[in-house]
Coordinates of C-alpha atoms and ligand atoms in Angstrom, one line a residue:
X57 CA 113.8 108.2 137.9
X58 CA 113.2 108.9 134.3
X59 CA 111.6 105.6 133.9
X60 CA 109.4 106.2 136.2
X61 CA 108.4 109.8 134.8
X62 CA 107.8 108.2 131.8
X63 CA 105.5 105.8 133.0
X64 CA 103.5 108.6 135.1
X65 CA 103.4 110.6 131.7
X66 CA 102.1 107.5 129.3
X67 CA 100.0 106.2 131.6
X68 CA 99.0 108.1 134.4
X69 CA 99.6 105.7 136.8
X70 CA 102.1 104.6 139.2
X71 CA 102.7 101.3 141.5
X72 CA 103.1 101.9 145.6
X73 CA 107.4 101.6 145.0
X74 CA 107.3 103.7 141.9
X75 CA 105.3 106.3 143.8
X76 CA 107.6 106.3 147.0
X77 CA 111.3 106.2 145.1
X78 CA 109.6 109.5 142.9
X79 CA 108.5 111.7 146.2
X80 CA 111.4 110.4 148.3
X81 CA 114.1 111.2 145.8
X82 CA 112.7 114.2 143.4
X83 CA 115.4 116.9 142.8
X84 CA 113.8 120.8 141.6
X85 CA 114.4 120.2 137.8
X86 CA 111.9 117.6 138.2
X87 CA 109.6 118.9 140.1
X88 CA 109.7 122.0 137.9
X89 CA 109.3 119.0 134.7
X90 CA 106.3 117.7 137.0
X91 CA 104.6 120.6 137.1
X92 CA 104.9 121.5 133.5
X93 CA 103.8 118.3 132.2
X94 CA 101.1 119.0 134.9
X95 CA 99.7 122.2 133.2
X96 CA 99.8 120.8 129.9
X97 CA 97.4 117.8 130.7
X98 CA 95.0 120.5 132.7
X99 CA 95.5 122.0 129.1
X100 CA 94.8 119.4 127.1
X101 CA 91.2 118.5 129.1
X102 CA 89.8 122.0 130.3
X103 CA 91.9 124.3 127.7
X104 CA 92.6 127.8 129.2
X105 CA 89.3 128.2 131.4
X106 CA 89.6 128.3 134.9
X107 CA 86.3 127.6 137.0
X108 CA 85.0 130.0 139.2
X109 CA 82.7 128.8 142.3
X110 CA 81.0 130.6 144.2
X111 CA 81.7 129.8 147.8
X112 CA 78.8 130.9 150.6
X113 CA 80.1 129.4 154.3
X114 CA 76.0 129.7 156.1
X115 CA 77.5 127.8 159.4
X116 CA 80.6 127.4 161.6
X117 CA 78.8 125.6 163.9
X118 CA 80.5 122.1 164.5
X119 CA 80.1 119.2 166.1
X120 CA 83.4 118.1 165.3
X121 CA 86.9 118.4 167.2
X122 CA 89.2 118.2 164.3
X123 CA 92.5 119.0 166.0
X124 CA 93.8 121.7 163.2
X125 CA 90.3 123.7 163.0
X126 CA 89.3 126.9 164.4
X127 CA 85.7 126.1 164.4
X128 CA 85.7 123.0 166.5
X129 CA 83.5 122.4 169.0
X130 CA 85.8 122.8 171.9
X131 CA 86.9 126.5 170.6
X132 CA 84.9 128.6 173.1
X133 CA 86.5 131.5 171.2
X134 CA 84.5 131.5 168.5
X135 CA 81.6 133.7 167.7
X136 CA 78.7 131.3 166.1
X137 CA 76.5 132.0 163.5
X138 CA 74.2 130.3 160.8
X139 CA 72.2 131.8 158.0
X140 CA 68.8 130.8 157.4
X141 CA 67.0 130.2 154.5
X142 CA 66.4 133.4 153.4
X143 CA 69.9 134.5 153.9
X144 CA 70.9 131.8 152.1
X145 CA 68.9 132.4 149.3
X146 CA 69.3 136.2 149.0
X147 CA 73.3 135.8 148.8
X148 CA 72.9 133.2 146.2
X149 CA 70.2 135.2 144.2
X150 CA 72.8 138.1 144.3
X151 CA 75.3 136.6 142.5
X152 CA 73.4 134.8 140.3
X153 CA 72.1 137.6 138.9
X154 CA 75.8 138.4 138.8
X155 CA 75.9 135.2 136.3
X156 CA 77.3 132.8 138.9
X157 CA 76.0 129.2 138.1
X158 CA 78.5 127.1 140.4
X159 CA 77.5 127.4 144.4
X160 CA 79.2 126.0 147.2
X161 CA 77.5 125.9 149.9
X162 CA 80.0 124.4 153.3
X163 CA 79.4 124.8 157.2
X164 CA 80.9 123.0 160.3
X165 CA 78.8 120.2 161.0
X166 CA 75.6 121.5 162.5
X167 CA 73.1 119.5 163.1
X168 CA 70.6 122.5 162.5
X169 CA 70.4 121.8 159.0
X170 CA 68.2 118.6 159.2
X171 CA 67.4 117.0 156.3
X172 CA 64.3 118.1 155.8
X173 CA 65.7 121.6 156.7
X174 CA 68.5 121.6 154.1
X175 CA 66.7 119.6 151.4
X176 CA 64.0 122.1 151.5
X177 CA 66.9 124.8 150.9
X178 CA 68.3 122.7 148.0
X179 CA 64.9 122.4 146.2
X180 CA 64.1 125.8 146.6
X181 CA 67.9 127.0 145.6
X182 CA 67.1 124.8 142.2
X183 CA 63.7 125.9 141.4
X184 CA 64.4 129.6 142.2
X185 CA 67.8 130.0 139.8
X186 CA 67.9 127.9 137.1
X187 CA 71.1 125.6 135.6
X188 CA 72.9 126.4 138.9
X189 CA 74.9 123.5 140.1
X190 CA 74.9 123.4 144.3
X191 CA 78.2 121.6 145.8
X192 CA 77.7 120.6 149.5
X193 CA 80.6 120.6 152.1
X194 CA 78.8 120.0 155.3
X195 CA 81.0 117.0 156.5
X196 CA 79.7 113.7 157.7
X197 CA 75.9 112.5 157.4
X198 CA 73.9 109.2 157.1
X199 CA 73.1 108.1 153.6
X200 CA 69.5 108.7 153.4
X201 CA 70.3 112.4 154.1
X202 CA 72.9 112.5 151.4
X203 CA 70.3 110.7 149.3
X204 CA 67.7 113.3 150.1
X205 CA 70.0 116.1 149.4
X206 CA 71.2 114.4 145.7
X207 CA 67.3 114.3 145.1
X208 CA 66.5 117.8 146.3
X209 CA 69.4 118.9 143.9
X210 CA 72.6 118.9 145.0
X211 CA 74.6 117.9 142.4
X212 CA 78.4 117.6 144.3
X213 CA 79.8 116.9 147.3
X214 CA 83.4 117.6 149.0
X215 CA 84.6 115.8 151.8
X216 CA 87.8 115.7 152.0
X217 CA 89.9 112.6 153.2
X218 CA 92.1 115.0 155.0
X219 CA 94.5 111.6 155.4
X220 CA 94.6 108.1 154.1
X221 CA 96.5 107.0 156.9
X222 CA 94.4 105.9 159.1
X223 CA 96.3 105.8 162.4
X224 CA 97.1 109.4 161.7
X225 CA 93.4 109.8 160.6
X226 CA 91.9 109.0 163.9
X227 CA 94.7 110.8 165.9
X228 CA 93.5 114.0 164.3
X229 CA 90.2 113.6 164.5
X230 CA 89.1 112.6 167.9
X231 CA 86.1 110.6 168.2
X232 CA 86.4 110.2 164.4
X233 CA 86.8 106.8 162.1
X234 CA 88.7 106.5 158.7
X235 CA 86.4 103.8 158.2
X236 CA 83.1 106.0 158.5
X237 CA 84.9 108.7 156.3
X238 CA 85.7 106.6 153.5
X239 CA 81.8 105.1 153.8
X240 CA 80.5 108.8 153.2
X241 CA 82.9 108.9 150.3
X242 CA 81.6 105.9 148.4
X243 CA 77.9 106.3 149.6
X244 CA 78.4 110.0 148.1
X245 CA 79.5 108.2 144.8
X246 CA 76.9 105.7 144.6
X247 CA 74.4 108.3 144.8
X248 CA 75.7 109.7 141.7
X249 CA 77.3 112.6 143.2
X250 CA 80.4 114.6 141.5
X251 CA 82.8 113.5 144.6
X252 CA 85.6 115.6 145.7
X253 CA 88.5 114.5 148.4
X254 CA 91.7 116.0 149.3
X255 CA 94.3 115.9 151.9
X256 CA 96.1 118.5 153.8
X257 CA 99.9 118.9 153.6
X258 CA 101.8 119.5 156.3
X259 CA 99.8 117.1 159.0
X260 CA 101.9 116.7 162.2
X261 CA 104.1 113.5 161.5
X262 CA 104.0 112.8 158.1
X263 CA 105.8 110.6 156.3
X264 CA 106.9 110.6 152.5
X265 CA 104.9 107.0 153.2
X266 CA 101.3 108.8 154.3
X267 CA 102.0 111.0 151.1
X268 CA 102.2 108.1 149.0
X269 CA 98.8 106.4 150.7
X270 CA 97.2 109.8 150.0
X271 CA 97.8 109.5 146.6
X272 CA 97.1 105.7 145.8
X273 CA 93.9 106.6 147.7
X274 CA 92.7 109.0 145.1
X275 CA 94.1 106.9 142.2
X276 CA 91.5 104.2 143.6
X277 CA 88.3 106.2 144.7
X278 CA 88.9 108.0 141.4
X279 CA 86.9 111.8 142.9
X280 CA 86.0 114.4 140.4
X281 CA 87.2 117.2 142.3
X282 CA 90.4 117.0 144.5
X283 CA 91.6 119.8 146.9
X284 CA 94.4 119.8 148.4
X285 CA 95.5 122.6 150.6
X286 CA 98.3 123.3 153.5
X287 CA 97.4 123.2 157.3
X288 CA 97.3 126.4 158.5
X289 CA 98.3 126.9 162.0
X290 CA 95.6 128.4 164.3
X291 CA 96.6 129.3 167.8
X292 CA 93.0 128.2 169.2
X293 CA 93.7 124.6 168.4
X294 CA 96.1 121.8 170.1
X295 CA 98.2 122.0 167.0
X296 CA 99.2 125.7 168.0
X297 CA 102.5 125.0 168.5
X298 CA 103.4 122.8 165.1
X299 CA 103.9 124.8 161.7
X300 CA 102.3 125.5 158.6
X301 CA 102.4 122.8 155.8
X302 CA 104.4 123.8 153.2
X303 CA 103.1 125.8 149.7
X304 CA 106.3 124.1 147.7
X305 CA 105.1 120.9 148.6
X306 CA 101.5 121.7 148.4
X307 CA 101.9 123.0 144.6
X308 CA 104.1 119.8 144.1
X309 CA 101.5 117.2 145.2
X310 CA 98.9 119.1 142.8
X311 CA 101.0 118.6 140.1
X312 CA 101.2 114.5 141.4
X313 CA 97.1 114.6 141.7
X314 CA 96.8 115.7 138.0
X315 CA 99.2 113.5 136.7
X316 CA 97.6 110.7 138.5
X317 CA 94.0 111.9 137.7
X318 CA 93.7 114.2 134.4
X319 CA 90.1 115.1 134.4
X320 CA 89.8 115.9 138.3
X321 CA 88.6 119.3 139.0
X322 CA 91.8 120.2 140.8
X323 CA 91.1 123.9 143.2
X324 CA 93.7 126.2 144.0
X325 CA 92.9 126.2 147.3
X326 CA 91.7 129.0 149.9
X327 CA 94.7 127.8 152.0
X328 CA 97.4 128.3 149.3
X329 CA 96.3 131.2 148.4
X330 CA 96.4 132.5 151.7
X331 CA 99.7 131.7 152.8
X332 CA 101.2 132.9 149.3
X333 CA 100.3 136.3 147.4
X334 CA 100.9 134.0 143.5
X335 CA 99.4 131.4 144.5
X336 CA 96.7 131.6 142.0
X337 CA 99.6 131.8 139.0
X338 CA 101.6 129.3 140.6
X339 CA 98.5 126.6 141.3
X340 CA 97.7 127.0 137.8
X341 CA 101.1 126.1 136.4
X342 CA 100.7 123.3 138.8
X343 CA 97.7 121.9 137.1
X344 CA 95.6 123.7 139.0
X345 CA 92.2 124.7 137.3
X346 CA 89.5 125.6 139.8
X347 CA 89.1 128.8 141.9
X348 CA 86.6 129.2 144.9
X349 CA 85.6 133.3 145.2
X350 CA 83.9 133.8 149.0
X351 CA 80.0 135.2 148.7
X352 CA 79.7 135.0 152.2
X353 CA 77.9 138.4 153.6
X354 CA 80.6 140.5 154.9
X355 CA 79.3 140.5 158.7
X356 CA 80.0 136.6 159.0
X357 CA 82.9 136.1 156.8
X358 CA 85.4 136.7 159.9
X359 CA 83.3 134.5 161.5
X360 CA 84.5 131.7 159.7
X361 CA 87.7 131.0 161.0
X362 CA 89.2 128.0 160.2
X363 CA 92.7 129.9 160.4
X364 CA 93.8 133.6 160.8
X365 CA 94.1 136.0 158.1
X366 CA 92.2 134.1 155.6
X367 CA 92.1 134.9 151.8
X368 CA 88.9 135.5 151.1
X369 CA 88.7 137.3 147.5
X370 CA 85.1 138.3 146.9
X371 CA 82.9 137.2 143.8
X372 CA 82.4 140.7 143.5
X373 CA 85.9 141.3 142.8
X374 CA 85.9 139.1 139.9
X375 CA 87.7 141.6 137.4
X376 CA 90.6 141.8 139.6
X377 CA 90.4 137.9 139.7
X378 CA 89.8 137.6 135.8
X379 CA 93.0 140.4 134.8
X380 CA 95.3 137.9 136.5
X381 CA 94.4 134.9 135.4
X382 CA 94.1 136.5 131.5
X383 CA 98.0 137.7 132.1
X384 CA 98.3 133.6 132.1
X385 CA 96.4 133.2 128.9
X386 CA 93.4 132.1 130.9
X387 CA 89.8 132.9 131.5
X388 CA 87.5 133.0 134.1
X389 CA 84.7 130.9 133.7
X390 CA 81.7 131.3 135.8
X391 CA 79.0 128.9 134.1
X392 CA 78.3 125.3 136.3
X393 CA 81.6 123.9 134.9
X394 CA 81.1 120.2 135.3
X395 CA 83.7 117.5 135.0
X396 CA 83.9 116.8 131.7
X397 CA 82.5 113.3 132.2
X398 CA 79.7 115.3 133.1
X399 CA 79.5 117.5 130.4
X400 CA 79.1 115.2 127.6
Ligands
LIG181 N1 83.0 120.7 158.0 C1 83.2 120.2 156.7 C2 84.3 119.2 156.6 O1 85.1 119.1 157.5 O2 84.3 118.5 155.6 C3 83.4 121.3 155.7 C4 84.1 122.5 156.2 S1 85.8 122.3 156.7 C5 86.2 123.8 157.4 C6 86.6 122.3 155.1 C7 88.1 121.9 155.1 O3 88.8 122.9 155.7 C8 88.4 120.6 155.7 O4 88.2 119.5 154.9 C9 89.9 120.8 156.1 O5 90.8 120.1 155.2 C10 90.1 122.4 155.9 N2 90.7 122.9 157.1 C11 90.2 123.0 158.4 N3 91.1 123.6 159.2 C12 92.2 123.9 158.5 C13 93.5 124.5 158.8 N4 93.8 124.9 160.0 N5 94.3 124.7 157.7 C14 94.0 124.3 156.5 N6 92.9 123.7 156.1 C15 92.0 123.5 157.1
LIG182 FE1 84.2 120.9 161.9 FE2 85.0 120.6 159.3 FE3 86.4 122.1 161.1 FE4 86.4 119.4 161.3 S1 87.2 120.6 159.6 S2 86.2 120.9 163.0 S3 84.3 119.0 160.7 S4 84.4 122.5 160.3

């Protein structure tokens, strides 16, 4: 075991063995060593700023049936709504003015927004507030509308693996192909998108094996951003009777991703957050060095159910947000907050 630390410290890397004798046998003095060493790199690359987006959900319409989601298609429980273009750009304008520059803008996959419909938004989001960077997470599309949203202005894109296994991929996702996911992926990259994937924890019938394909996965498409969040259970789904993925593990796998990838934009996620109240602190001493805050106009933030009892801090709330993360020897930082590939 401590020859294989040492590698993952030196080099950042770690073979397919190396990375399934370190998950399957790590004790809690490691972990807690793995998640120090963890902080320290997020340290060394971002220093003590913590990036602040600024989340607006305008859809949970879906076409989708992911098994674990409250907003797929074949939940007739949900109340639908979308935002149009003036919604959309009055909440953004709001907290702009606030001195938000980093939006991301995520919805079900509805096939409303055409490309011509959402590119129009883009263009107009960029020409209206200027040095803003817009992040899509609108799930699966064809490359020429991902290339008409990169020219309009979107600058990053999330899309989350959700599993590199793909067995387990297509069991989730009915109707869905790991294939198809992983072209979005690189098509999102070869466009010159900042790229983020992720993986939930906690997926019914994982193995310490999956884990490990997760994480060579990301060591090979290489992503700027990486989130990683436990599945939360939501009664409306046919994963109802399975249980939450666990925050323990979830905080340990962070520590993994920035090990394995020092420069990723690495969020505290939505879902950890939700399922425990120091999640924030302990994210961060996991690496951890992004925070989304919701913008999403009170009357539809319910709306967007993706599990019960969501965490949804508000922009608005930012001091609260910012006296926390200071009582870590951090700082908020609202500004576009590139990766530093990016910046330079
Ligand atoms: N529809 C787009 C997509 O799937 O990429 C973006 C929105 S989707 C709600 C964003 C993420 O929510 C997904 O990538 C998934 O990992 C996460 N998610 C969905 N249901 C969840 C659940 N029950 N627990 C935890 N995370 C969940
Ligand atoms: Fe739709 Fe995204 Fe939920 Fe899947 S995870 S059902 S694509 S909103």
């Amino acid at each position: 075991m401590r020859e294989i630390l040492k590698k993952l410290y030196e080099t950042n890397n770690l073979d397919l063995n190396e990375l399934t004798f370190l998950i399957e046998n790590v004790d809690e003095a490691t972990i807690t060593d793995i998640k120090e060493k963890a902080k320290e790199l997020n340290q060394k690359i971002y220093g003590n700023k913590i990036y602040i987006r600024a989340l607006l959900e305008f859809s949970n319409y879906c076409r989708k049936n992911c098994m674990y989601c409250g907003l797929r298609k074949d939940n007739e429980n949900v109340d639908r709504f979308r935002l149009d273009k003036n919604q959309i750009v009055d909440s953004i304008g709001k907290a702009y003015d606030f001195g938000y520059r980093s939006f991301v803008m995520q919805s079900g996959e509805d096939e409303y927004y055409t490309k011509d419909i959402l590119s129009d938004i883009i263009f107009t989001l960029k020409e209206k507030f200027e040095g803003i960077a817009i992040t899509l997470s609108i799930g699966e599309r064809k490359f020429e509308e991902y290339e008409a949203f990169k020219k309009a202005g979107a600058d990053r894109f999330l899309l989350r693996h959700e599993t590199a296994n793909e067995k387990q991929y297509e069991k989730l996702h009915p109707g869905m192909s790991f294939e198809e996911r992983v072209r979005c992926l690189h098509d999102l990259k070869s466009l010159g998108y900042q790229v983020g994937a992720g993986f939930l924890v906690g997926l019914p019938k994982t193995s310490s094996q999956i884990m490990v394909e997760n994480l060579r996965f990301l060591k090979e498409l290489q992503p700027h951003m990486v989130g990683i969040g436990p599945l939360i259970i939501h009664n409306d789904t046919p994963l109802k009777n399975f249980s939450n993925g666990s925050v323990e593990d979830t905080f340990f796998y962070l520590a993994i991703t920035r090990l394995l990838l020092p420069k990723a934009m690495l969020p505290v996620t939505t879902a950890v957050n939700t399922l425990d109240k120091n999640g924030l602190e302990r994210g961060i001493h996991s690496g951890g060095n992004v925070l989304m805050l919701n913008l999403s106009p009170q009357e539809v933030k319910q709306k967007y159910e993706l599990y019960k009892n969501r965490e949804t801090k508000s922009v608005y709330d930012l001091d609260k947000v910012a006296e926390r993360l200071e009582n870590l020897g951090y700082e908020a930082y609202i500004g576009r907050g590139d990766h530093i590939d990016w910046s330079i």
